[in-house]
mmCIF file of C-alpha atoms and ligand atoms in Angstrom:
data_model
loop_
_atom_site.group_PDB
_atom_site.id
_atom_site.type_symbol
_atom_site.label_atom_id
_atom_site.label_comp_id
_atom_site.label_asym_id
_atom_site.label_seq_id
_atom_site.Cartn_x
_atom_site.Cartn_y
_atom_site.Cartn_z
ATOM 1 C CA MET A 1 103.687 106.438 115.665
ATOM 2 C CA ALA A 2 105.312 108.570 112.933
ATOM 3 C CA VAL A 3 102.921 107.852 109.507
ATOM 4 C CA PRO A 4 105.562 108.666 106.841
ATOM 5 C CA TYR A 5 103.927 109.870 104.364
ATOM 6 C CA PHE A 6 105.790 107.408 101.198
ATOM 7 C CA ASP A 7 106.982 104.156 103.478
ATOM 8 C CA TYR A 8 109.306 103.111 100.666
ATOM 9 C CA PRO A 9 111.531 100.356 103.201
ATOM 10 C CA THR A 10 108.442 98.663 103.827
ATOM 11 C CA ARG A 11 107.504 98.417 99.955
ATOM 12 C CA TYR A 12 111.578 97.047 99.687
ATOM 13 C CA ALA A 13 111.286 94.944 102.211
ATOM 14 C CA GLY A 14 107.788 93.049 100.319
ATOM 15 C CA TRP A 15 110.009 93.194 96.915
ATOM 16 C CA ALA A 16 114.213 92.738 98.093
ATOM 17 C CA GLU A 17 113.954 89.577 97.007
ATOM 18 C CA ASP A 18 112.542 90.718 93.239
ATOM 19 C CA VAL A 19 115.116 93.758 93.311
ATOM 20 C CA LEU A 20 117.661 91.246 94.577
ATOM 21 C CA ASP A 21 116.611 88.637 91.469
ATOM 22 C CA ALA A 22 116.486 91.285 89.180
ATOM 23 C CA VAL A 23 120.150 92.627 89.678
ATOM 24 C CA ARG A 24 122.402 89.708 89.717
ATOM 25 C CA GLU A 25 120.254 88.168 86.987
ATOM 26 C CA VAL A 26 121.131 91.469 84.800
ATOM 27 C CA GLY A 27 124.387 91.550 86.103
ATOM 28 C CA GLU A 28 124.683 88.425 84.835
ATOM 29 C CA SER A 29 123.780 88.913 81.450
ATOM 30 C CA ASP A 30 125.693 91.110 79.375
ATOM 31 C CA GLU A 31 122.353 92.766 78.377
ATOM 32 C CA PHE A 32 122.321 96.549 80.486
ATOM 33 C CA ILE A 33 120.132 99.397 78.997
ATOM 34 C CA LEU A 34 117.408 99.216 75.431
ATOM 35 C CA LYS A 35 117.374 95.333 75.327
ATOM 36 C CA SER A 36 115.131 92.301 76.014
ATOM 37 C CA ARG A 37 113.332 93.066 78.958
ATOM 38 C CA VAL A 38 113.073 96.320 78.364
ATOM 39 C CA ALA A 39 111.323 94.929 75.342
ATOM 40 C CA ALA A 40 109.478 93.032 77.291
ATOM 41 C CA LEU A 41 107.937 95.261 79.748
ATOM 42 C CA GLU A 42 107.357 97.431 76.336
ATOM 43 C CA ALA A 43 104.925 95.220 74.686
ATOM 44 C CA ALA A 44 103.449 94.551 78.626
ATOM 45 C CA VAL A 45 102.277 97.880 78.241
ATOM 46 C CA ALA A 46 100.988 98.121 75.278
ATOM 47 C CA GLN A 47 98.760 94.489 75.772
ATOM 48 C CA ARG A 48 97.507 96.806 79.207
ATOM 49 C CA THR A 49 96.566 100.032 77.163
ATOM 50 C CA GLY A 50 96.167 98.670 73.991
ATOM 51 C CA ALA A 51 98.583 101.134 72.291
ATOM 52 C CA ALA A 52 100.030 100.291 69.423
ATOM 53 C CA GLU A 53 103.289 101.115 69.926
ATOM 54 C CA ALA A 54 105.106 101.824 73.710
ATOM 55 C CA ILE A 55 108.334 103.053 73.874
ATOM 56 C CA ALA A 56 110.540 103.483 77.218
ATOM 57 C CA VAL A 57 112.617 106.331 78.095
ATOM 58 C CA ALA A 58 114.438 107.428 81.606
ATOM 59 C CA SER A 59 111.257 109.175 83.239
ATOM 60 C CA GLY A 60 108.257 111.025 82.736
ATOM 61 C CA THR A 61 110.117 113.441 82.027
ATOM 62 C CA GLY A 62 111.671 112.573 78.874
ATOM 63 C CA ALA A 63 108.778 110.973 77.456
ATOM 64 C CA LEU A 64 107.365 114.602 76.965
ATOM 65 C CA THR A 65 110.552 116.052 75.688
ATOM 66 C CA VAL A 66 110.704 113.102 73.161
ATOM 67 C CA ILE A 67 106.607 113.407 71.937
ATOM 68 C CA LEU A 68 107.061 117.537 71.821
ATOM 69 C CA THR A 69 110.475 117.064 69.385
ATOM 70 C CA ALA A 70 108.843 114.273 67.882
ATOM 71 C CA MET A 71 105.930 116.004 66.730
ATOM 72 C CA GLY A 72 108.155 119.126 65.507
ATOM 73 C CA ILE A 73 107.096 121.420 67.985
ATOM 74 C CA GLY A 74 109.817 124.570 68.707
ATOM 75 C CA PRO A 75 109.889 127.817 68.012
ATOM 76 C CA GLY A 76 107.001 129.837 67.110
ATOM 77 C CA ASP A 77 104.377 127.268 68.223
ATOM 78 C CA ASP A 78 102.022 127.859 71.637
ATOM 79 C CA VAL A 79 101.403 124.720 73.282
ATOM 80 C CA VAL A 80 98.659 124.727 75.853
ATOM 81 C CA THR A 81 99.026 123.547 79.391
ATOM 82 C CA PRO A 82 97.916 123.975 82.953
ATOM 83 C CA ALA A 83 98.771 126.611 84.714
ATOM 84 C CA PHE A 84 98.318 124.219 88.299
ATOM 85 C CA SER A 85 100.856 120.557 87.381
ATOM 86 C CA PHE A 86 103.834 119.114 88.225
ATOM 87 C CA ILE A 87 106.798 121.817 86.459
ATOM 88 C CA SER A 88 108.331 119.007 83.259
ATOM 89 C CA SER A 89 104.364 119.731 81.309
ATOM 90 C CA ALA A 90 105.245 123.035 81.116
ATOM 91 C CA SER A 91 109.265 123.284 82.109
ATOM 92 C CA THR A 92 109.032 120.163 78.287
ATOM 93 C CA VAL A 93 107.346 122.552 76.013
ATOM 94 C CA ALA A 94 109.856 125.303 76.706
ATOM 95 C CA LEU A 95 113.153 123.519 76.480
ATOM 96 C CA ARG A 96 111.812 122.833 72.651
ATOM 97 C CA GLY A 97 111.563 126.893 72.177
ATOM 98 C CA ALA A 98 107.730 126.946 72.126
ATOM 99 C CA ARG A 99 105.794 129.094 74.441
ATOM 100 C CA PRO A 100 103.422 127.231 77.423
ATOM 101 C CA VAL A 101 99.938 129.064 77.302
ATOM 102 C CA PHE A 102 98.233 128.654 80.363
ATOM 103 C CA ALA A 103 95.308 127.804 81.251
ATOM 104 C CA ASP A 104 93.254 127.871 84.834
ATOM 105 C CA VAL A 105 91.661 124.238 85.431
ATOM 106 C CA ASP A 106 88.911 123.203 87.348
ATOM 107 C CA TYR A 107 88.295 123.901 91.588
ATOM 108 C CA ASP A 108 86.914 120.526 92.238
ATOM 109 C CA THR A 109 88.659 118.446 89.613
ATOM 110 C CA ALA A 110 92.223 120.387 89.504
ATOM 111 C CA MET A 111 91.654 119.766 85.734
ATOM 112 C CA LEU A 112 92.073 121.816 82.336
ATOM 113 C CA THR A 113 88.779 122.198 81.255
ATOM 114 C CA ALA A 114 87.749 122.887 77.520
ATOM 115 C CA ALA A 115 86.093 126.080 77.910
ATOM 116 C CA THR A 116 89.276 126.914 80.390
ATOM 117 C CA VAL A 117 91.429 125.816 77.187
ATOM 118 C CA GLU A 118 89.339 127.913 75.143
ATOM 119 C CA ALA A 119 89.290 130.984 76.907
ATOM 120 C CA VAL A 120 93.749 130.686 76.347
ATOM 121 C CA ARG A 121 94.225 129.359 72.869
ATOM 122 C CA THR A 122 96.477 131.293 70.047
ATOM 123 C CA THR A 123 95.493 131.024 66.923
ATOM 124 C CA ALA A 124 99.574 129.633 67.221
ATOM 125 C CA SER A 125 98.463 126.639 69.622
ATOM 126 C CA ARG A 126 99.862 123.513 67.957
ATOM 127 C CA ALA A 127 99.633 121.376 71.084
ATOM 128 C CA LEU A 128 97.466 120.719 73.714
ATOM 129 C CA VAL A 129 98.370 119.086 76.605
ATOM 130 C CA PRO A 130 96.278 118.266 79.281
ATOM 131 C CA ALA A 131 97.995 116.812 82.586
ATOM 132 C CA TYR A 132 96.409 114.277 85.300
ATOM 133 C CA LEU A 133 96.845 114.841 89.178
ATOM 134 C CA PHE A 134 95.988 113.046 91.856
ATOM 135 C CA ALA A 135 92.852 111.017 91.921
ATOM 136 C CA SER A 136 91.850 113.552 88.875
ATOM 137 C CA SER A 137 90.960 113.213 85.341
ATOM 138 C CA PRO A 138 90.575 115.493 82.206
ATOM 139 C CA ASP A 139 87.615 115.383 80.588
ATOM 140 C CA MET A 140 89.701 113.565 77.866
ATOM 141 C CA PRO A 141 86.691 112.876 75.509
ATOM 142 C CA ALA A 142 85.705 116.419 75.611
ATOM 143 C CA LEU A 143 89.733 117.550 75.306
ATOM 144 C CA ARG A 144 89.944 115.390 71.920
ATOM 145 C CA ALA A 145 87.579 116.857 70.412
ATOM 146 C CA LEU A 146 88.780 119.940 70.771
ATOM 147 C CA ALA A 147 92.123 119.251 70.001
ATOM 148 C CA ASP A 148 90.675 117.692 67.030
ATOM 149 C CA ARG A 149 88.094 120.769 65.996
ATOM 150 C CA HIS A 150 91.061 122.932 66.326
ATOM 151 C CA SER A 151 93.881 120.665 64.890
ATOM 152 C CA MET A 152 96.250 119.916 67.339
ATOM 153 C CA ARG A 153 97.978 117.039 68.466
ATOM 154 C CA LEU A 154 97.253 116.413 71.888
ATOM 155 C CA ILE A 155 99.961 115.105 74.665
ATOM 156 C CA GLU A 156 97.957 113.018 77.091
ATOM 157 C CA ASP A 157 100.232 113.884 79.740
ATOM 158 C CA SER A 158 99.250 110.346 82.261
ATOM 159 C CA ALA A 159 103.051 110.067 83.750
ATOM 160 C CA VAL A 160 100.030 109.778 86.972
ATOM 161 C CA ALA A 161 97.460 107.597 85.769
ATOM 162 C CA LEU A 162 99.000 103.972 84.716
ATOM 163 C CA GLY A 163 95.750 101.559 84.724
ATOM 164 C CA GLY A 164 93.053 104.603 85.402
ATOM 165 C CA ARG A 165 90.483 104.558 82.954
ATOM 166 C CA VAL A 166 88.409 107.431 81.362
ATOM 167 C CA ALA A 167 85.153 107.064 80.364
ATOM 168 C CA GLY A 168 85.883 103.192 79.718
ATOM 169 C CA ARG A 169 89.120 103.978 77.942
ATOM 170 C CA PRO A 170 92.059 103.909 79.106
ATOM 171 C CA ALA A 171 94.137 106.981 80.604
ATOM 172 C CA GLY A 172 96.808 107.841 78.101
ATOM 173 C CA ARG A 173 95.287 106.382 75.504
ATOM 174 C CA TYR A 174 92.993 109.678 74.209
ATOM 175 C CA GLY A 175 95.970 111.336 72.701
ATOM 176 C CA ASP A 176 98.573 111.367 69.491
ATOM 177 C CA ALA A 177 100.787 110.966 72.676
ATOM 178 C CA GLY A 178 100.682 109.177 76.174
ATOM 179 C CA LEU A 179 103.193 109.005 78.563
ATOM 180 C CA TYR A 180 103.505 107.146 82.286
ATOM 181 C CA SER A 181 106.109 107.713 85.045
ATOM 182 C CA PHE A 182 107.809 104.783 86.853
ATOM 183 C CA PHE A 183 109.172 107.393 89.978
ATOM 184 C CA PRO A 184 108.557 105.313 93.135
ATOM 185 C CA GLY A 185 105.481 107.477 94.168
ATOM 186 C CA LYS A 186 103.768 106.343 91.301
ATOM 187 C CA PRO A 187 101.243 103.647 91.983
ATOM 188 C CA LEU A 188 103.192 101.074 89.647
ATOM 189 C CA GLY A 189 106.266 102.116 90.691
ATOM 190 C CA GLY A 190 110.222 101.955 89.681
ATOM 191 C CA ILE A 191 113.185 101.550 91.928
ATOM 192 C CA GLY A 192 114.323 104.655 90.468
ATOM 193 C CA ASP A 193 113.808 106.963 87.530
ATOM 194 C CA ALA A 194 111.792 105.520 84.283
ATOM 195 C CA GLY A 195 108.741 106.187 81.992
ATOM 196 C CA MET A 196 106.688 105.061 79.419
ATOM 197 C CA ILE A 197 105.463 106.517 75.953
ATOM 198 C CA VAL A 198 102.335 105.062 74.132
ATOM 199 C CA THR A 199 100.564 106.056 70.809
ATOM 200 C CA ASP A 200 98.872 104.494 67.881
ATOM 201 C CA ASP A 201 101.392 106.036 65.505
ATOM 202 C CA PRO A 202 103.549 104.583 64.068
ATOM 203 C CA GLU A 203 105.517 107.349 62.267
ATOM 204 C CA LEU A 204 105.826 109.054 65.723
ATOM 205 C CA ALA A 205 106.625 105.588 67.707
ATOM 206 C CA THR A 206 109.075 105.248 65.001
ATOM 207 C CA THR A 207 110.448 108.800 65.606
ATOM 208 C CA CYS A 208 110.382 108.584 69.056
ATOM 209 C CA ARG A 209 112.520 105.423 69.224
ATOM 210 C CA MET A 210 115.416 107.146 67.502
ATOM 211 C CA LEU A 211 115.244 110.637 69.745
ATOM 212 C CA ARG A 212 115.172 108.695 73.011
ATOM 213 C CA ASN A 213 118.948 106.444 71.299
ATOM 214 C CA HIS A 214 120.411 110.032 70.265
ATOM 215 C CA GLY A 215 118.428 109.854 66.922
ATOM 216 C CA GLN A 216 120.045 106.874 65.462
ATOM 217 C CA ASP A 217 119.466 104.357 63.119
ATOM 218 C CA LEU A 218 117.181 101.787 64.621
ATOM 219 C CA LYS A 219 119.395 99.285 63.118
ATOM 220 C CA VAL A 220 122.763 100.902 61.786
ATOM 221 C CA ARG A 221 125.074 101.926 64.862
ATOM 222 C CA PHE A 222 126.266 105.296 65.005
ATOM 223 C CA LEU A 223 124.068 106.944 61.704
ATOM 224 C CA HIS A 224 122.206 109.224 63.231
ATOM 225 C CA HIS A 225 118.662 110.713 61.473
ATOM 226 C CA LEU A 226 118.167 112.901 64.129
ATOM 227 C CA VAL A 227 119.151 115.586 66.740
ATOM 228 C CA GLY A 228 118.233 113.074 69.467
ATOM 229 C CA PHE A 229 118.301 112.449 73.543
ATOM 230 C CA ASN A 230 119.604 110.243 75.995
ATOM 231 C CA SER A 231 116.394 109.568 77.353
ATOM 232 C CA ARG A 232 116.542 105.084 77.838
ATOM 233 C CA MET A 233 115.692 102.731 80.045
ATOM 234 C CA ASP A 234 117.636 99.886 81.946
ATOM 235 C CA GLU A 235 116.873 96.465 82.101
ATOM 236 C CA VAL A 236 117.570 96.343 85.726
ATOM 237 C CA THR A 237 114.474 98.632 85.247
ATOM 238 C CA ALA A 238 112.185 97.127 82.934
ATOM 239 C CA LEU A 239 112.743 93.716 84.966
ATOM 240 C CA PHE A 240 111.923 95.236 88.011
ATOM 241 C CA LEU A 241 108.610 97.019 86.623
ATOM 242 C CA LEU A 242 107.368 93.501 84.426
ATOM 243 C CA ARG A 243 107.445 91.761 88.238
ATOM 244 C CA ARG A 244 105.738 95.028 89.259
ATOM 245 C CA LEU A 245 103.002 94.702 86.608
ATOM 246 C CA PRO A 246 100.731 92.204 87.209
ATOM 247 C CA HIS A 247 100.511 93.460 90.397
ATOM 248 C CA LEU A 248 98.854 97.021 89.589
ATOM 249 C CA ASP A 249 95.659 95.735 89.961
ATOM 250 C CA LYS A 250 95.920 94.553 93.144
ATOM 251 C CA PHE A 251 98.007 98.214 94.387
ATOM 252 C CA LEU A 252 94.668 100.266 92.781
ATOM 253 C CA THR A 253 92.782 98.485 94.529
ATOM 254 C CA GLU A 254 93.806 98.859 97.715
ATOM 255 C CA ARG A 255 94.569 102.859 97.019
ATOM 256 C CA ARG A 256 90.861 103.563 95.910
ATOM 257 C CA ARG A 257 89.930 101.447 98.669
ATOM 258 C CA LEU A 258 91.694 104.096 101.555
ATOM 259 C CA ALA A 259 90.695 107.256 99.509
ATOM 260 C CA ARG A 260 87.370 105.957 100.186
ATOM 261 C CA GLN A 261 87.902 105.085 103.412
ATOM 262 C CA TYR A 262 89.325 108.446 103.895
ATOM 263 C CA ASN A 263 86.170 110.171 101.953
ATOM 264 C CA ASP A 264 83.728 108.942 104.649
ATOM 265 C CA LEU A 265 85.223 109.428 107.667
ATOM 266 C CA LEU A 266 86.561 113.392 106.637
ATOM 267 C CA ARG A 267 82.892 113.888 104.629
ATOM 268 C CA GLU A 268 81.135 112.565 108.563
ATOM 269 C CA ALA A 269 84.133 114.385 110.873
ATOM 270 C CA ALA A 270 85.126 116.940 109.070
ATOM 271 C CA PRO A 271 83.461 118.628 106.528
ATOM 272 C CA VAL A 272 84.867 122.313 106.390
ATOM 273 C CA VAL A 273 87.596 119.875 104.446
ATOM 274 C CA LEU A 274 86.894 118.823 100.870
ATOM 275 C CA THR A 275 87.223 115.688 99.386
ATOM 276 C CA PRO A 276 88.188 114.541 95.798
ATOM 277 C CA PRO A 277 85.027 114.756 94.447
ATOM 278 C CA GLY A 278 83.939 111.425 92.073
ATOM 279 C CA ASP A 279 83.275 107.552 92.844
ATOM 280 C CA LEU A 280 86.894 106.727 91.947
ATOM 281 C CA ALA A 281 85.544 103.591 90.307
ATOM 282 C CA GLU A 282 88.151 105.027 87.216
ATOM 283 C CA GLN A 283 91.053 106.582 88.565
ATOM 284 C CA ALA A 284 94.369 105.464 89.556
ATOM 285 C CA VAL A 285 94.404 107.343 92.729
ATOM 286 C CA TYR A 286 97.881 108.085 93.099
ATOM 287 C CA THR A 287 98.150 111.023 95.537
ATOM 288 C CA TYR A 288 95.049 111.904 98.180
ATOM 289 C CA VAL A 289 94.784 115.594 97.911
ATOM 290 C CA VAL A 290 91.980 117.151 100.075
ATOM 291 C CA ARG A 291 91.057 121.203 99.577
ATOM 292 C CA ALA A 292 91.659 122.578 103.289
ATOM 293 C CA PRO A 293 91.735 125.842 105.325
ATOM 294 C CA GLN A 294 93.772 126.917 106.954
ATOM 295 C CA ARG A 295 96.210 123.752 105.203
ATOM 296 C CA ASP A 296 99.750 125.699 105.781
ATOM 297 C CA ASP A 297 98.625 125.767 110.143
ATOM 298 C CA LEU A 298 96.948 121.828 109.602
ATOM 299 C CA ARG A 299 99.731 120.697 107.983
ATOM 300 C CA SER A 300 101.957 121.779 111.027
ATOM 301 C CA TYR A 301 99.640 120.937 113.543
ATOM 302 C CA LEU A 302 99.984 117.280 111.536
ATOM 303 C CA ALA A 303 103.384 117.531 111.610
ATOM 304 C CA GLY A 304 103.784 118.076 115.174
ATOM 305 C CA ARG A 305 101.498 114.352 115.815
ATOM 306 C CA GLY A 306 103.931 113.028 113.050
ATOM 307 C CA ILE A 307 102.144 112.474 110.422
ATOM 308 C CA GLU A 308 103.910 113.715 107.246
ATOM 309 C CA THR A 309 101.955 115.461 104.263
ATOM 310 C CA LYS A 310 103.016 116.419 101.207
ATOM 311 C CA VAL A 311 101.862 120.047 99.368
ATOM 312 C CA TYR A 312 101.225 119.222 95.703
ATOM 313 C CA TYR A 313 101.718 122.452 93.994
ATOM 314 C CA PRO A 314 103.211 125.438 96.737
ATOM 315 C CA ARG A 315 103.186 127.557 93.882
ATOM 316 C CA PRO A 316 101.182 127.313 90.228
ATOM 317 C CA LEU A 317 103.075 126.796 87.306
ATOM 318 C CA HIS A 318 102.635 130.447 86.227
ATOM 319 C CA LEU A 319 104.348 132.085 88.984
ATOM 320 C CA GLN A 320 107.496 130.418 89.032
ATOM 321 C CA PRO A 321 110.809 132.068 88.781
ATOM 322 C CA ALA A 322 111.443 129.766 85.778
ATOM 323 C CA PHE A 323 107.966 131.641 83.950
ATOM 324 C CA ARG A 324 108.544 134.636 84.544
ATOM 325 C CA HIS A 325 109.176 135.827 80.939
ATOM 326 C CA LEU A 326 106.223 134.361 80.452
ATOM 327 C CA GLY A 327 105.450 138.033 82.277
ATOM 328 C CA HIS A 328 102.619 136.639 84.750
ATOM 329 C CA GLY A 329 101.165 137.681 87.658
ATOM 330 C CA PRO A 330 98.390 137.090 90.762
ATOM 331 C CA GLY A 331 95.035 136.947 89.747
ATOM 332 C CA ASP A 332 95.986 135.661 86.127
ATOM 333 C CA PHE A 333 94.659 131.929 87.273
ATOM 334 C CA PRO A 334 92.487 132.428 90.063
ATOM 335 C CA VAL A 335 91.197 128.907 90.699
ATOM 336 C CA ALA A 336 95.054 127.338 90.031
ATOM 337 C CA GLU A 337 96.235 129.697 92.240
ATOM 338 C CA ARG A 338 93.754 128.810 95.327
ATOM 339 C CA LEU A 339 94.382 125.587 94.642
ATOM 340 C CA SER A 340 98.130 126.162 95.750
ATOM 341 C CA ARG A 341 97.133 127.481 98.993
ATOM 342 C CA GLU A 342 94.442 124.856 100.294
ATOM 343 C CA CYS A 343 95.898 121.295 98.350
ATOM 344 C CA LEU A 344 96.934 118.840 100.677
ATOM 345 C CA ALA A 345 98.179 115.461 100.191
ATOM 346 C CA LEU A 346 97.791 112.530 103.162
ATOM 347 C CA PRO A 347 99.309 109.707 103.330
ATOM 348 C CA LEU A 348 97.776 106.518 100.873
ATOM 349 C CA HIS A 349 99.926 104.277 99.700
ATOM 350 C CA PRO A 350 98.991 100.465 99.776
ATOM 351 C CA GLU A 351 101.226 99.539 102.648
ATOM 352 C CA LEU A 352 99.764 102.226 104.824
ATOM 353 C CA PRO A 353 99.316 100.054 108.135
ATOM 354 C CA ALA A 354 95.241 99.724 109.399
ATOM 355 C CA GLY A 355 93.702 102.122 111.442
ATOM 356 C CA THR A 356 95.825 104.523 109.761
ATOM 357 C CA VAL A 357 93.539 106.650 108.273
ATOM 358 C CA GLU A 358 91.352 106.595 110.710
ATOM 359 C CA ARG A 359 93.897 108.702 113.221
ATOM 360 C CA VAL A 360 94.820 110.861 110.527
ATOM 361 C CA VAL A 361 90.982 111.779 109.938
ATOM 362 C CA GLU A 362 90.435 111.675 114.025
ATOM 363 C CA GLU A 363 93.735 114.404 114.325
ATOM 364 C CA ILE A 364 92.262 116.750 111.204
ATOM 365 C CA ALA A 365 89.006 116.385 112.888
ATOM 366 C CA ARG A 366 90.482 117.721 115.881
ATOM 367 C CA PHE A 367 92.270 120.350 114.660
ATOM 368 C CA TYR A 368 89.548 122.322 112.918
ATOM 369 C CA ARG A 369 87.282 121.350 116.695
ATOM 370 C CA GLN A 370 90.131 123.143 118.427
ATOM 371 C CA GLY A 371 89.826 125.879 116.262
ATOM 372 C CA ALA A 372 86.190 126.309 116.064
HETATM 373 C C1 PLP B 401 101.778 115.464 85.859
HETATM 374 C C2 PLP B 401 103.320 114.703 85.828
HETATM 375 N N1 PLP B 401 104.126 114.868 84.680
HETATM 376 C C3 PLP B 401 105.107 114.928 84.615
HETATM 377 C C4 PLP B 401 105.541 114.326 85.457
HETATM 378 C C5 PLP B 401 107.228 114.095 85.566
HETATM 379 O O1 PLP B 401 107.421 112.615 85.348
HETATM 380 P P1 PLP B 401 108.859 111.691 85.527
HETATM 381 O O2 PLP B 401 108.906 112.283 87.221
HETATM 382 O O3 PLP B 401 109.337 110.393 85.595
HETATM 383 O O4 PLP B 401 109.950 112.802 85.148
HETATM 384 C C6 PLP B 401 105.158 114.144 86.832
HETATM 385 C C7 PLP B 401 105.940 113.568 88.110
HETATM 386 O O5 PLP B 401 105.265 113.406 88.771
HETATM 387 C C8 PLP B 401 103.609 114.127 86.511
HETATM 388 O O6 PLP B 401 103.708 114.533 87.822
#
């Protein structure tokens, strides 16, 4: 039996009525974008995270763009961001005309640390953008303290981490602003692109609300105080997410259960594969990523047995052609480079059929036995 990495059709089968209801309800209303259902989702996310304000936007990337713009980050500013991350944590900085200053990450967690940030920080560093990945969280209390010490704005790229916690506080709530993505693969997962900004700063929130909708006054239409964006959420997406949000803890519990099962079985059957550190109790397990010797051969072997895997991320950001102008080369961020050679994401989602984790681990163990 084939094991797809994502299994959207199976998920859809369980949510089809909700999707169709949402389309019908919104279609029969005269509210399509940034109306009552979006406001209800904002209120629900604010309540869940304890944020004073939640601002719905079109995607996690849109959230980063709007936050950086609202903070006035631009030409002449440096922004410290991980060399190993999704492109958005750096591309949004570059699009503001600011300079992404890459920092290396910790090998076990794949996260920025206070030490790696200190190693690259410049006097022009106005902001810090730590990113959550996989089933890992940055040490946010330490990074908050570091940002305060150096008067840097802290933008918490918690795109993948809604529902997770760090030292008891919700992921996304250490930054001057945090954000969540509702891309379908994320633990909450919508039916398209969507995102959310959270902050306790009322002034920042108001600026974000204006910027997401062309910089318009929040009362008077076609009065533009700022040059803004179209980064708006639609009502169908908001209604569907409102229906899924009460189930988030259940999804996360199942994701953690599967991750722990992988951990236990892999440590026993294939100890050469390095599993995610920690007990995962506070993590919003998004992807289950191991560090594997002979990663590409293992991946081909698994594909040959019908097991689909993914590589997040095959090339670190400092070696991306898009950032060639920053002048980096191989060896600049050795941990990021090593992780991009070793990381492999195994199938993990709440719809995974029983017995799948056992089967994937068996095949991984067989691959290393054959190679030995
Ligand atoms: C760390 C990180 N930041 C930002 C984003 C961007 O979110 P979106 O895909 O909703 O634009 C992602 C998406 O995968 C991400 O993993």
